[in-house]
Short mmCIF file of C-alpha atoms and ligand atoms in Angstrom, two decimals:
data_model
loop_
_atom_site.label_atom_id
_atom_site.label_comp_id
_atom_site.label_asym_id
_atom_site.label_seq_id
_atom_site.Cartn_x
_atom_site.Cartn_y
_atom_site.Cartn_z
CA MET A 872 -17.84 26.16 8.17
CA LYS A 873 -15.30 25.13 5.51
CA GLY A 874 -13.47 28.88 6.45
CA SER A 875 -13.97 28.54 10.01
CA VAL A 876 -11.83 25.48 10.01
CA LEU A 877 -9.25 26.65 7.81
CA GLU A 878 -8.89 29.40 10.37
CA GLN A 879 -8.23 28.01 12.88
CA PHE A 880 -5.31 25.67 11.49
CA ASP A 881 -4.11 29.34 10.04
CA ILE A 882 -3.85 30.19 14.08
CA LEU A 883 -2.67 26.68 15.00
CA HIS A 884 0.20 26.96 12.45
CA VAL A 885 1.35 30.86 13.68
CA HIS A 886 1.47 29.71 17.02
CA SER A 887 2.74 26.13 16.36
CA MET A 888 6.24 27.00 17.90
CA TRP A 889 5.08 27.83 20.95
CA GLN A 890 2.31 25.19 20.83
CA SER A 891 5.08 22.44 20.83
CA VAL A 892 7.02 24.23 23.61
CA PHE A 893 3.68 24.10 25.60
CA SER A 894 2.77 20.57 24.62
CA LEU A 895 5.62 19.76 26.53
CA CYS A 896 5.98 21.37 29.53
CA VAL A 897 2.55 22.05 30.32
CA TYR A 898 0.38 19.72 28.00
CA VAL A 899 1.10 16.85 26.65
CA VAL A 900 -0.30 16.70 22.97
CA ILE A 901 -2.69 13.72 22.34
CA VAL A 902 -2.29 10.63 20.40
CA ARG A 903 -4.94 7.75 19.60
CA THR A 904 -6.04 7.02 15.65
CA GLN A 905 -6.73 5.57 13.07
CA PHE A 906 -3.25 6.28 11.66
CA PRO A 907 -0.76 9.02 12.05
CA ARG A 908 -0.93 11.67 9.70
CA GLU A 909 3.41 11.28 9.40
CA CYS A 910 2.83 7.23 8.82
CA VAL A 911 0.91 7.91 5.98
CA THR A 912 3.16 8.35 3.27
CA PRO A 913 4.58 5.86 0.81
CA GLU A 914 7.92 5.15 2.53
CA VAL A 915 6.63 4.88 5.77
CA LEU A 916 3.85 2.65 4.61
CA ARG A 917 5.98 0.67 2.76
CA SER A 918 8.28 0.15 5.63
CA GLY A 919 6.01 -1.66 8.48
CA THR A 920 6.88 0.99 10.91
CA CYS A 921 5.06 3.75 12.61
CA CYS A 922 7.08 5.27 15.01
CA PRO A 923 6.74 8.60 15.72
CA SER A 924 8.38 11.00 18.02
CA PRO A 925 6.36 13.22 20.17
CA THR A 926 5.53 16.36 19.08
CA GLY A 927 8.37 18.77 19.44
CA LEU A 928 11.05 15.98 19.43
CA ALA A 929 13.09 15.19 16.55
CA ASN A 930 14.47 12.01 15.85
CA ASP A 931 13.09 10.19 19.20
CA ASP A 932 11.16 7.59 18.19
CA CYS A 933 8.23 6.67 20.73
CA GLY A 934 10.48 9.02 22.86
CA VAL A 935 12.89 6.18 23.49
CA ARG A 936 15.70 9.11 24.83
CA SER A 937 13.30 10.11 27.64
CA ARG A 938 12.34 6.89 28.59
CA ARG A 939 8.36 7.03 27.73
CA GLY A 940 8.49 4.19 24.72
CA GLN A 941 10.26 2.32 22.47
CA CYS A 942 9.37 1.14 18.97
CA MET A 943 8.23 -2.16 18.99
CA PRO A 944 6.87 -5.30 17.03
CA VAL A 945 3.40 -5.07 16.81
CA VAL A 946 1.22 -8.31 17.98
CA ALA A 947 -1.61 -9.81 17.41
CA ASP A 948 -3.98 -12.24 18.49
CA LEU A 949 -2.93 -15.45 16.04
CA ARG A 950 -5.72 -17.64 17.81
CA PRO A 951 -8.39 -19.02 15.83
CA HIS A 952 -11.54 -17.26 15.84
CA GLY A 953 -15.82 -18.38 15.26
CA PRO A 954 -17.07 -20.18 12.58
CA GLN A 955 -19.32 -17.06 11.25
CA TYR A 956 -16.05 -15.45 9.18
CA PRO A 957 -15.05 -18.34 6.63
CA HIS A 958 -12.84 -16.12 4.52
CA ASP A 959 -9.78 -15.74 5.71
CA GLY A 960 -7.27 -13.27 3.63
CA ARG A 961 -9.89 -11.34 2.18
CA ASP A 962 -10.25 -8.16 4.79
CA ASP A 963 -8.08 -5.84 5.75
CA ARG A 964 -8.81 -5.78 9.83
CA GLU A 965 -7.84 -9.61 10.33
CA ARG A 966 -5.18 -9.61 12.74
CA TRP A 967 -5.87 -6.05 12.89
CA PRO A 968 -3.67 -4.00 12.64
CA LEU A 969 -0.65 -5.83 10.53
CA ARG A 970 -1.49 -5.30 7.24
CA PHE A 971 -0.68 -1.64 7.74
CA PHE A 972 1.82 -1.83 9.94
CA ASN A 973 4.06 -4.23 12.00
CA ARG A 974 5.85 -2.03 14.35
CA SER A 975 4.61 0.62 16.90
CA CYS A 976 5.03 2.16 19.52
CA GLN A 977 4.98 0.80 23.12
CA CYS A 978 4.36 3.19 25.89
CA ASN A 979 5.98 2.68 29.28
CA LYS A 980 3.63 2.48 32.29
CA LYS A 981 2.92 6.71 32.32
CA PHE A 982 2.68 7.39 28.95
CA SER A 983 0.25 6.14 25.81
CA GLY A 984 -0.17 7.09 22.20
CA PHE A 985 1.13 6.69 18.85
CA ASN A 986 4.24 8.22 19.92
CA CYS A 987 3.66 8.11 23.49
CA GLY A 988 3.43 11.69 24.01
CA ARG A 989 0.65 11.63 25.83
CA CYS A 990 -0.37 10.52 29.54
CA ARG A 991 -2.14 7.26 30.37
CA TYR A 992 -5.16 7.66 31.11
CA GLY A 993 -6.05 9.13 34.77
CA LEU A 994 -2.57 11.23 34.89
CA THR A 995 -1.97 14.33 33.70
CA GLY A 996 1.12 16.74 33.80
CA ALA A 997 4.83 17.36 31.99
CA ASN A 998 5.46 14.05 33.91
CA CYS A 999 2.44 12.55 33.74
CA ASP A 1000 2.69 12.34 37.51
CA GLN A 1001 -0.41 13.93 38.47
CA ARG A 1002 -3.58 12.06 39.45
CA ILE A 1003 -6.62 13.05 37.70
CA HIS A 1004 -10.39 12.39 37.80
CA VAL A 1005 -13.14 12.42 34.96
CA VAL A 1006 -16.57 12.46 36.17
CA ARG A 1007 -19.34 10.93 34.00
CA ARG A 1008 -22.76 12.85 34.80
CA ASN A 1009 -26.16 12.00 34.31
CA ILE A 1010 -26.73 15.26 31.59
CA MET A 1011 -30.10 15.65 33.23
CA GLN A 1012 -28.49 16.62 36.42
CA MET A 1013 -26.04 19.52 34.39
CA SER A 1014 -26.33 23.02 35.25
CA PRO A 1015 -28.12 25.05 32.23
CA GLU A 1016 -24.05 26.46 31.91
CA GLU A 1017 -22.91 22.85 31.51
CA LYS A 1018 -25.57 21.36 28.88
CA ARG A 1019 -24.58 24.53 26.81
CA ALA A 1020 -20.72 24.02 27.49
CA LEU A 1021 -21.56 20.30 26.13
CA VAL A 1022 -23.59 21.34 23.26
CA ASN A 1023 -20.73 24.03 22.42
CA ALA A 1024 -17.97 20.83 22.47
CA LEU A 1025 -19.66 18.64 20.73
CA ASP A 1026 -20.23 20.98 18.27
CA GLN A 1027 -16.48 22.56 18.08
CA ALA A 1028 -15.56 18.62 17.78
CA LYS A 1029 -18.20 18.33 14.27
CA ARG A 1030 -15.78 20.98 13.06
CA THR A 1031 -12.43 20.76 14.30
CA VAL A 1032 -9.90 18.89 11.73
CA HIS A 1033 -8.62 15.91 13.90
CA PRO A 1034 -4.80 17.15 15.17
CA ASP A 1035 -2.72 14.02 14.79
CA LEU A 1036 -5.25 11.36 13.00
CA VAL A 1037 -6.16 10.75 9.06
CA ILE A 1038 -8.50 8.06 7.95
CA CYS A 1039 -7.81 5.87 4.58
CA THR A 1040 -10.53 5.66 1.93
CA ARG A 1041 -9.42 2.76 0.11
CA ARG A 1042 -8.64 -0.57 0.86
CA TYR A 1043 -4.87 -1.56 1.37
CA GLN A 1044 -4.43 -2.62 -2.42
CA GLU A 1045 -5.47 0.48 -3.28
CA LEU A 1046 -4.26 2.42 -0.69
CA PHE A 1047 -1.50 3.82 -2.75
CA GLY A 1048 -3.78 5.48 -5.28
CA PRO A 1049 -3.81 5.06 -9.17
CA ASP A 1050 0.02 6.43 -9.51
CA GLY A 1051 1.52 3.79 -7.10
CA ASN A 1052 2.48 6.66 -4.36
CA THR A 1053 -0.53 8.93 -3.74
CA VAL A 1054 -1.34 7.27 -0.53
CA GLN A 1055 -5.67 7.83 -0.29
CA CYS A 1056 -5.99 8.86 3.30
CA GLU A 1057 -7.66 11.97 4.35
CA ASN A 1058 -8.04 14.51 7.30
CA ILE A 1059 -11.29 14.51 9.22
CA THR A 1060 -12.60 16.17 12.16
CA ILE A 1061 -12.75 15.12 15.75
CA TYR A 1062 -16.48 14.01 15.35
CA ASN A 1063 -16.54 12.86 12.32
CA PHE A 1064 -13.62 10.38 13.05
CA PHE A 1065 -15.67 8.96 16.12
CA VAL A 1066 -17.88 8.14 12.99
CA TRP A 1067 -15.74 6.98 10.47
CA THR A 1068 -14.07 4.27 12.80
CA HIS A 1069 -17.69 3.12 13.98
CA TYR A 1070 -18.34 2.20 10.44
CA TYR A 1071 -15.19 1.05 9.61
CA SER A 1072 -15.28 -1.82 12.35
CA VAL A 1073 -19.18 -2.59 11.16
CA GLY A 1074 -18.65 -2.88 7.08
CA LYS A 1075 -19.02 -5.77 4.93
CA THR A 1076 -16.15 -7.67 3.83
CA TYR A 1077 -15.61 -6.90 0.23
CA MET A 1078 -15.44 -9.92 -2.05
CA GLY A 1079 -14.28 -8.37 -5.29
CA SER A 1080 -16.60 -6.48 -8.30
CA GLY A 1081 -19.74 -8.16 -9.32
CA GLN A 1082 -19.83 -10.58 -6.20
CA HIS A 1083 -21.76 -9.94 -3.02
CA SER A 1084 -20.01 -8.31 0.03
CA PHE A 1085 -19.81 -10.43 3.15
CA GLY A 1086 -21.38 -8.95 6.04
CA GLY A 1087 -21.35 -12.15 8.29
CA VAL A 1088 -18.60 -10.12 10.08
CA ASP A 1089 -17.96 -7.25 13.05
CA PHE A 1090 -15.78 -6.05 14.77
CA SER A 1091 -17.55 -4.60 17.22
CA HIS A 1092 -20.84 -5.95 17.71
CA GLU A 1093 -22.54 -9.49 18.32
CA GLY A 1094 -19.60 -10.78 20.39
CA PRO A 1095 -17.72 -10.23 23.68
CA GLY A 1096 -15.80 -7.43 22.59
CA PHE A 1097 -19.21 -4.97 22.64
CA LEU A 1098 -18.62 -3.58 25.76
CA THR A 1099 -14.74 -3.37 25.49
CA TRP A 1100 -14.85 -1.69 21.96
CA HIS A 1101 -17.69 0.91 22.61
CA ARG A 1102 -15.52 1.95 26.20
CA PHE A 1103 -12.20 2.52 23.86
CA HIS A 1104 -14.61 4.48 21.32
CA LEU A 1105 -15.49 6.88 24.02
CA LEU A 1106 -12.23 6.99 25.83
CA GLN A 1107 -10.80 8.16 22.51
CA LEU A 1108 -13.49 10.80 21.53
CA GLU A 1109 -13.40 12.30 25.41
CA SER A 1110 -9.52 12.77 25.18
CA ASP A 1111 -9.79 14.32 21.58
CA ILE A 1112 -12.38 16.78 23.03
CA GLN A 1113 -10.35 17.37 26.23
CA ASP A 1114 -7.24 18.21 24.04
CA MET A 1115 -9.28 20.18 21.89
CA LEU A 1116 -10.54 22.15 24.66
CA ARG A 1117 -7.58 22.67 26.72
CA ASN A 1118 -9.25 20.69 29.90
CA ARG A 1119 -8.36 17.33 30.60
CA THR A 1120 -11.22 16.91 32.53
CA PHE A 1121 -13.87 17.18 30.32
CA ALA A 1122 -15.92 14.39 30.62
CA LEU A 1123 -18.80 13.07 28.56
CA PRO A 1124 -22.15 12.58 30.20
CA TYR A 1125 -24.90 9.90 30.08
CA TRP A 1126 -28.50 9.58 29.05
CA ASN A 1127 -30.58 7.39 31.50
CA PHE A 1128 -32.63 6.03 28.74
CA ALA A 1129 -34.12 2.89 31.10
CA THR A 1130 -37.26 5.75 31.49
CA GLY A 1131 -40.04 3.31 30.03
CA LYS A 1132 -41.32 6.64 28.23
CA ASN A 1133 -42.35 6.60 24.82
CA GLU A 1134 -40.88 10.07 24.03
CA CYS A 1135 -37.36 11.35 24.50
CA ASP A 1136 -36.34 13.38 27.77
CA ILE A 1137 -32.92 14.70 25.93
CA CYS A 1138 -34.54 15.73 22.66
CA THR A 1139 -35.12 19.16 23.61
CA ASP A 1140 -33.47 22.27 22.26
CA ASP A 1141 -30.71 22.92 25.14
CA LEU A 1142 -29.40 19.40 24.85
CA LEU A 1143 -29.40 16.93 21.97
CA GLY A 1144 -32.40 18.80 20.15
CA ALA A 1145 -36.33 18.89 20.27
CA ARG A 1146 -38.37 17.80 17.09
CA SER A 1147 -38.89 20.20 14.37
CA SER A 1148 -42.45 20.74 13.87
CA PHE A 1149 -42.27 20.94 10.74
CA ASP A 1150 -40.81 17.08 10.23
CA MET A 1151 -41.90 14.74 12.53
CA ASN A 1152 -38.36 13.17 11.26
CA SER A 1153 -36.03 16.19 11.68
CA ILE A 1154 -34.29 18.13 14.16
CA SER A 1155 -35.48 21.95 15.45
CA SER A 1156 -33.59 24.36 13.75
CA ASN A 1157 -33.21 26.04 17.65
CA SER A 1158 -30.76 23.08 17.79
CA VAL A 1159 -27.36 23.28 16.28
CA PHE A 1160 -27.22 19.42 15.87
CA SER A 1161 -29.91 20.89 13.01
CA GLN A 1162 -27.48 21.60 11.10
CA TRP A 1163 -24.68 18.90 11.34
CA ARG A 1164 -24.45 16.79 8.13
CA VAL A 1165 -23.75 12.85 8.65
CA ILE A 1166 -21.21 10.86 7.16
CA CYS A 1167 -20.74 7.14 5.70
CA GLU A 1168 -24.13 7.09 4.20
CA ASP A 1169 -23.42 5.50 1.20
CA VAL A 1170 -23.13 1.95 1.76
CA GLU A 1171 -24.44 0.94 -1.45
CA GLU A 1172 -21.58 2.25 -2.91
CA TYR A 1173 -19.28 0.97 -0.62
CA GLU A 1174 -20.65 -2.66 -1.12
CA THR A 1175 -20.72 -2.88 -4.63
CA GLN A 1176 -17.11 -1.08 -5.20
CA GLY A 1177 -15.30 -1.75 -2.51
CA THR A 1178 -14.60 1.81 -1.31
CA ILE A 1179 -14.45 3.03 1.64
CA CYS A 1180 -16.11 5.94 3.71
CA ASN A 1181 -14.59 9.38 3.56
CA SER A 1182 -15.07 12.81 5.27
CA THR A 1183 -17.66 13.97 2.95
CA GLU A 1184 -20.79 14.89 4.37
CA GLY A 1185 -24.17 14.46 3.22
CA GLY A 1186 -27.94 15.09 4.58
CA PRO A 1187 -28.87 15.57 8.18
CA ILE A 1188 -29.60 13.95 11.10
CA ARG A 1189 -32.80 12.39 11.11
CA ARG A 1190 -34.53 11.14 14.21
CA ASN A 1191 -38.53 10.49 15.48
CA PRO A 1192 -38.40 9.12 19.06
CA GLY A 1193 -41.10 6.20 19.52
CA GLY A 1194 -42.29 7.40 15.97
CA ASN A 1195 -41.62 3.86 14.66
CA THR A 1196 -45.31 2.76 13.97
CA ALA A 1197 -44.61 -0.38 12.10
CA ARG A 1198 -42.83 -2.12 15.04
CA LEU A 1199 -44.39 -1.90 18.16
CA MET A 1200 -41.51 -3.47 20.28
CA VAL A 1201 -39.36 -0.62 19.58
CA GLN A 1202 -41.90 2.28 20.40
CA LYS A 1203 -41.08 2.83 24.09
CA LEU A 1204 -37.30 2.76 25.88
CA PRO A 1205 -36.59 0.12 28.27
CA GLU A 1206 -37.43 -0.12 31.92
CA ASN A 1207 -35.57 0.90 35.05
CA GLN A 1208 -36.24 -2.74 36.07
CA ASP A 1209 -34.74 -3.97 32.74
CA VAL A 1210 -31.14 -2.65 34.01
CA ILE A 1211 -31.84 -4.08 37.21
CA ASP A 1212 -32.39 -7.87 36.02
CA CYS A 1213 -29.43 -7.28 33.20
CA LEU A 1214 -27.25 -6.52 36.56
CA GLU A 1215 -27.93 -9.90 38.40
CA ILE A 1216 -26.61 -12.00 35.26
CA ASN A 1217 -23.54 -13.67 37.00
CA THR A 1218 -21.97 -14.68 33.50
CA PHE A 1219 -20.25 -12.36 31.23
CA ASP A 1220 -20.51 -14.61 28.24
CA THR A 1221 -22.00 -17.88 27.28
CA PRO A 1222 -21.34 -19.57 23.99
CA PRO A 1223 -21.33 -18.99 21.27
CA TYR A 1224 -20.33 -15.63 22.35
CA TYR A 1225 -22.14 -14.11 19.25
CA SER A 1226 -25.82 -12.44 19.18
CA THR A 1227 -27.76 -15.98 20.30
CA SER A 1228 -26.17 -16.28 23.34
CA SER A 1229 -28.24 -17.09 26.34
CA LEU A 1230 -27.47 -16.24 30.26
CA SER A 1231 -24.82 -13.48 29.14
CA PHE A 1232 -24.32 -10.55 30.25
CA ARG A 1233 -23.18 -8.78 27.39
CA ASN A 1234 -25.75 -9.83 25.25
CA THR A 1235 -28.34 -8.83 26.92
CA ILE A 1236 -27.06 -5.52 27.43
CA GLU A 1237 -26.44 -5.40 24.37
CA GLY A 1238 -29.99 -6.40 23.61
CA TYR A 1239 -30.45 -9.74 21.48
CA SER A 1240 -32.50 -11.27 24.64
CA THR A 1241 -35.14 -10.45 27.16
CA SER A 1242 -33.74 -8.37 30.31
CA LYS A 1243 -33.12 -11.11 32.50
CA GLY A 1244 -31.02 -13.21 29.77
CA ASN A 1245 -33.28 -15.45 27.41
CA TYR A 1246 -32.00 -15.36 23.86
CA ASP A 1247 -34.59 -14.37 21.86
CA PRO A 1248 -34.80 -13.43 18.19
CA GLY A 1249 -38.01 -11.77 18.54
CA VAL A 1250 -36.62 -9.56 21.22
CA ARG A 1251 -34.77 -6.20 21.59
CA SER A 1252 -33.87 -4.68 24.70
CA LEU A 1253 -31.72 -2.21 26.76
CA HIS A 1254 -29.22 -1.15 24.31
CA ASN A 1255 -30.51 -2.31 20.72
CA LEU A 1256 -33.96 -0.90 21.81
CA ALA A 1257 -32.33 2.43 23.25
CA HIS A 1258 -30.81 2.72 19.72
CA LEU A 1259 -33.97 1.49 17.28
CA PHE A 1260 -36.44 3.82 19.47
CA LEU A 1261 -34.83 6.97 17.84
CA ASN A 1262 -35.98 5.49 14.62
CA GLY A 1263 -33.57 7.36 12.17
CA THR A 1264 -29.87 7.72 11.90
CA GLY A 1265 -29.30 6.22 15.26
CA GLY A 1266 -31.07 3.28 14.29
CA GLN A 1267 -29.02 1.88 11.85
CA THR A 1268 -25.82 0.65 13.01
CA HIS A 1269 -23.03 1.56 9.74
CA VAL A 1270 -24.31 5.29 10.79
CA SER A 1271 -25.84 5.80 14.21
CA PRO A 1272 -22.86 7.89 15.79
CA ASN A 1273 -23.52 10.55 13.19
CA ASP A 1274 -26.51 11.47 15.44
CA PRO A 1275 -24.90 12.56 19.43
CA ILE A 1276 -27.39 10.65 21.44
CA PHE A 1277 -25.42 7.85 20.55
CA VAL A 1278 -22.37 9.32 22.68
CA LEU A 1279 -24.80 9.54 25.74
CA LEU A 1280 -26.43 6.19 25.14
CA HIS A 1281 -22.80 4.67 24.82
CA CYS A 1282 -21.98 6.32 28.12
CA PHE A 1283 -25.18 5.09 30.01
CA THR A 1284 -24.54 1.69 28.65
CA ASP A 1285 -20.54 1.68 29.68
CA ALA A 1286 -22.10 3.23 33.11
CA ILE A 1287 -23.78 -0.33 33.18
CA PHE A 1288 -20.59 -2.04 32.11
CA ASP A 1289 -18.60 -0.66 34.62
CA GLU A 1290 -21.23 -1.65 37.72
CA TRP A 1291 -21.54 -4.99 36.41
CA LEU A 1292 -17.62 -5.52 36.99
CA GLN A 1293 -17.88 -3.85 40.44
CA ARG A 1294 -20.28 -6.30 41.80
CA HIS A 1295 -19.76 -9.48 40.04
CA HIS A 1296 -15.17 -9.49 40.26
CA PRO A 1297 -15.91 -11.50 37.18
CA SER A 1298 -13.30 -14.18 36.45
CA THR A 1299 -11.90 -13.54 32.85
CA VAL A 1300 -12.26 -16.74 31.89
CA PHE A 1301 -16.06 -15.61 31.18
CA TYR A 1302 -14.06 -13.81 28.53
CA PRO A 1303 -13.40 -15.99 25.39
CA LYS A 1304 -9.59 -16.09 24.75
CA GLU A 1305 -10.27 -17.67 21.21
CA LYS A 1306 -13.68 -19.06 18.70
CA ALA A 1307 -15.40 -15.77 19.52
CA PRO A 1308 -16.24 -13.89 16.30
CA ILE A 1309 -13.65 -12.54 14.38
CA GLY A 1310 -12.46 -9.31 16.30
CA HIS A 1311 -13.59 -10.06 19.76
CA ASN A 1312 -11.58 -12.78 20.88
CA TRP A 1313 -9.66 -11.43 24.87
CA ARG A 1314 -6.38 -10.51 22.74
CA TYR A 1315 -7.34 -9.07 19.86
CA ASN A 1316 -6.60 -5.84 18.47
CA MET A 1317 -9.37 -3.61 18.66
CA VAL A 1318 -10.62 -2.36 14.40
CA PRO A 1319 -9.69 0.44 13.72
CA PHE A 1320 -7.97 1.51 16.90
CA TRP A 1321 -4.15 2.47 16.53
CA PRO A 1322 -2.00 2.24 18.46
CA PRO A 1323 -2.99 -1.42 19.02
CA VAL A 1324 -5.01 -2.20 22.21
CA THR A 1325 -6.76 -4.95 23.22
CA ASN A 1326 -10.34 -6.14 24.39
CA ALA A 1327 -8.42 -7.67 27.42
CA GLU A 1328 -7.01 -3.47 28.18
CA MET A 1329 -10.81 -2.45 28.40
CA PHE A 1330 -12.21 -5.12 31.01
CA VAL A 1331 -11.52 -3.65 33.61
CA SER A 1332 -12.72 -1.72 36.39
CA ALA A 1333 -12.79 2.22 35.19
CA SER A 1334 -12.14 3.68 38.50
CA ASP A 1335 -9.28 1.95 38.92
CA SER A 1336 -7.52 1.84 35.87
CA LEU A 1337 -8.95 4.26 33.14
CA GLY A 1338 -9.00 7.44 35.42
CA TYR A 1339 -12.91 7.85 35.18
CA THR A 1340 -16.03 7.08 37.04
CA TYR A 1341 -19.77 7.36 36.92
CA GLU A 1342 -21.88 9.60 39.22
CA VAL A 1343 -24.83 7.76 39.51
CA GLN A 1344 -27.56 5.96 41.44
CA TRP A 1345 -28.45 2.80 41.28
CA PRO A 1346 -31.81 1.19 42.02
CA ASN A 1347 -32.09 -2.03 44.07
C1 NAG B 2007 7.09 -5.87 8.36
O1 NAG B 2007 6.50 -5.05 7.17
C2 NAG B 2007 7.38 -4.71 6.61
C3 NAG B 2007 6.53 -3.83 5.29
O2 NAG B 2007 5.29 -4.52 4.87
C4 NAG B 2007 8.31 -6.20 5.58
O3 NAG B 2007 9.14 -5.83 4.99
C5 NAG B 2007 8.30 -6.96 7.05
O4 NAG B 2007 9.40 -8.23 6.61
C6 NAG B 2007 7.67 -6.90 8.17
N1 NAG B 2007 8.22 -7.36 9.24
C7 NAG B 2007 7.82 -8.59 10.14
C8 NAG B 2007 8.41 -9.37 10.88
O5 NAG B 2007 6.69 -9.18 9.63
C1 NAG B 2008 -4.44 18.16 6.79
O1 NAG B 2008 -4.38 18.45 8.02
C2 NAG B 2008 -2.80 19.20 8.66
C3 NAG B 2008 -2.75 19.48 10.07
O2 NAG B 2008 -3.56 20.44 10.22
C4 NAG B 2008 -2.72 19.82 7.36
O3 NAG B 2008 -1.10 20.39 7.85
C5 NAG B 2008 -2.76 19.90 6.09
O4 NAG B 2008 -2.32 20.34 5.04
C6 NAG B 2008 -4.28 19.09 5.60
N1 NAG B 2008 -3.89 18.66 4.51
C7 NAG B 2008 -5.12 18.66 3.68
C8 NAG B 2008 -4.73 17.88 2.77
O5 NAG B 2008 -6.06 19.36 3.90
C1 NAG B 2009 -13.41 21.96 32.25
O1 NAG B 2009 -14.43 20.57 32.39
C2 NAG B 2009 -15.30 20.23 33.64
C3 NAG B 2009 -15.87 19.21 33.47
O2 NAG B 2009 -16.67 19.42 32.34
C4 NAG B 2009 -15.70 21.74 33.92
O3 NAG B 2009 -16.75 21.45 35.35
C5 NAG B 2009 -14.53 22.56 33.84
O4 NAG B 2009 -15.40 23.78 34.21
C6 NAG B 2009 -14.10 22.80 32.88
N1 NAG B 2009 -12.81 24.06 32.89
C7 NAG B 2009 -12.75 24.97 32.00
C8 NAG B 2009 -11.26 25.72 32.68
O5 NAG B 2009 -13.22 25.45 31.60
C1 NAG B 2010 -16.43 10.17 -0.53
O1 NAG B 2010 -17.42 9.74 -0.99
C2 NAG B 2010 -18.37 9.98 -1.98
C3 NAG B 2010 -19.78 9.76 -1.59
O2 NAG B 2010 -19.68 7.89 -1.34
C4 NAG B 2010 -17.77 9.41 -3.16
O3 NAG B 2010 -18.63 10.45 -4.01
C5 NAG B 2010 -16.45 10.57 -3.56
O4 NAG B 2010 -16.14 10.05 -4.56
C6 NAG B 2010 -15.74 9.82 -2.36
N1 NAG B 2010 -14.12 10.62 -2.63
C7 NAG B 2010 -13.14 10.19 -2.79
C8 NAG B 2010 -12.08 10.86 -2.74
O5 NAG B 2010 -12.82 8.82 -2.53
C1 NAG B 2011 -38.82 4.42 11.18
O1 NAG B 2011 -40.06 3.97 11.15
C2 NAG B 2011 -40.84 3.47 9.80
C3 NAG B 2011 -42.08 3.28 10.04
O2 NAG B 2011 -42.58 3.67 11.46
C4 NAG B 2011 -40.11 2.63 9.37
O3 NAG B 2011 -40.33 2.58 8.11
C5 NAG B 2011 -38.56 3.07 9.51
O4 NAG B 2011 -37.96 1.84 8.28
C6 NAG B 2011 -38.26 3.13 10.29
N1 NAG B 2011 -36.72 3.74 10.24
C7 NAG B 2011 -35.99 3.90 10.99
C8 NAG B 2011 -34.36 4.16 10.63
O5 NAG B 2011 -35.74 2.59 12.19
#
């Protein structure tokens, strides 16, 4: 497997000249990232400025000469966060991304990406002036060829090194390595990058050697940013796969998990993998996903040593749908009626904007309350229930995206969010501008995306502003 990745690289290298011409004229190469490879040299990091030139152009920071964008100071949210996190100053993710960079590309209307080399969502063409539409569909309604293409695309993403982005595997304090001049960042594949960003957003705060890490922090769950964060997370994977396939209309499908059943209908070998007949907790060897290996398993090590997950793969995906015999509540998937009920809730979020909020649409779809919105510490519903039902890799927050069911489960969650936005035309007053849990304020840059993108930017209708729609029939 390692060999085939290297081969692809060599081919890309040989064709790189042709490629940059191609990138500029036909297909504007992508751009979203932890950090762009060209920004993680000691010099660039010390300068605090990450403003690369679009691929194929030299000395044209952010494409300023072709009016694509300009290099600007990063704006970070300085409003207070909620009381859950009392350790200001200890965590690199605070005021993201200022610990690492304070200048980034800001792209003009039609452009996007870390170097403004890409078109905004919903646009394509050399000048980014052609509209395109991406349609996310129910995976069960795809043809056999479409199913095959999807499985192949995911598997290719698992094996293809990300063209632009790298991950950093040490906290800032140790980022420059033992000699102070060897930046601790590395390549990672497109799919593993998707897993890593999620892990990085939920990791505990390291409090020092011999101290307990602080777990009351989560930049992507248990707060109003849950829906906006996961929306961007999916968009990033979808665009990375579009670029990999050179197909701008490639769409992630969704899994309607609200079947009320005690089995997993997408767990078949033509889709996400059947159950192995030899081991209840494993995926059938007829599915390519039985060969996938997970990253970010070694939480114990990260928490006691203050290291960060890297691209090293470990064991296989574990999954036993409906098999948690110790916990009756998570043996059965959510009901259709739960979706109907949660869509009726009027208010986006309610104080304390946390996993304890009542009558909050966000906390309900996230799954910490009954589907009618009543907070109940014993309940797990909707999104949370669908995860826990999987009883394995997909049910543990820090590693859950390693199971590709994550992608489809979150697409459905995002579809419900989008439907809710269309039905309620919500006033943004119900999205807190301050005192939400850290990471969740309206103008907070979502951790760890690069270039900076706020929760506010994802609180929009997907078809109006993000270039995609869901093909879905909602029950009444
Ligand atoms: C930006 O970061 C660089 C490098 O850390 C630092 O020297 C500079 O003072 C910062 N600028 C501002 C405006 O914070
Ligand atoms: C990372 O990937 C880039 C681009 O494909 C390649 O040029 C570079 O050699 C890789 N670095 C390592 C350490 O493998
Ligand atoms: C691009 O992706 C779309 C949606 O997945 C698919 O229908 C279409 O056939 C693909 N086009 C090519 C050229 O593969
Ligand atoms: C990568 O992670 C593994 C598992 O946590 C660890 O053993 C290894 O030392 C790490 N590698 C680097 C370069 O940090
Ligand atoms: C799976 O279910 C078993 C018991 O049925 C339970 O002990 C285990 O913690 C569950 N694992 C996960 C990851 O949910």
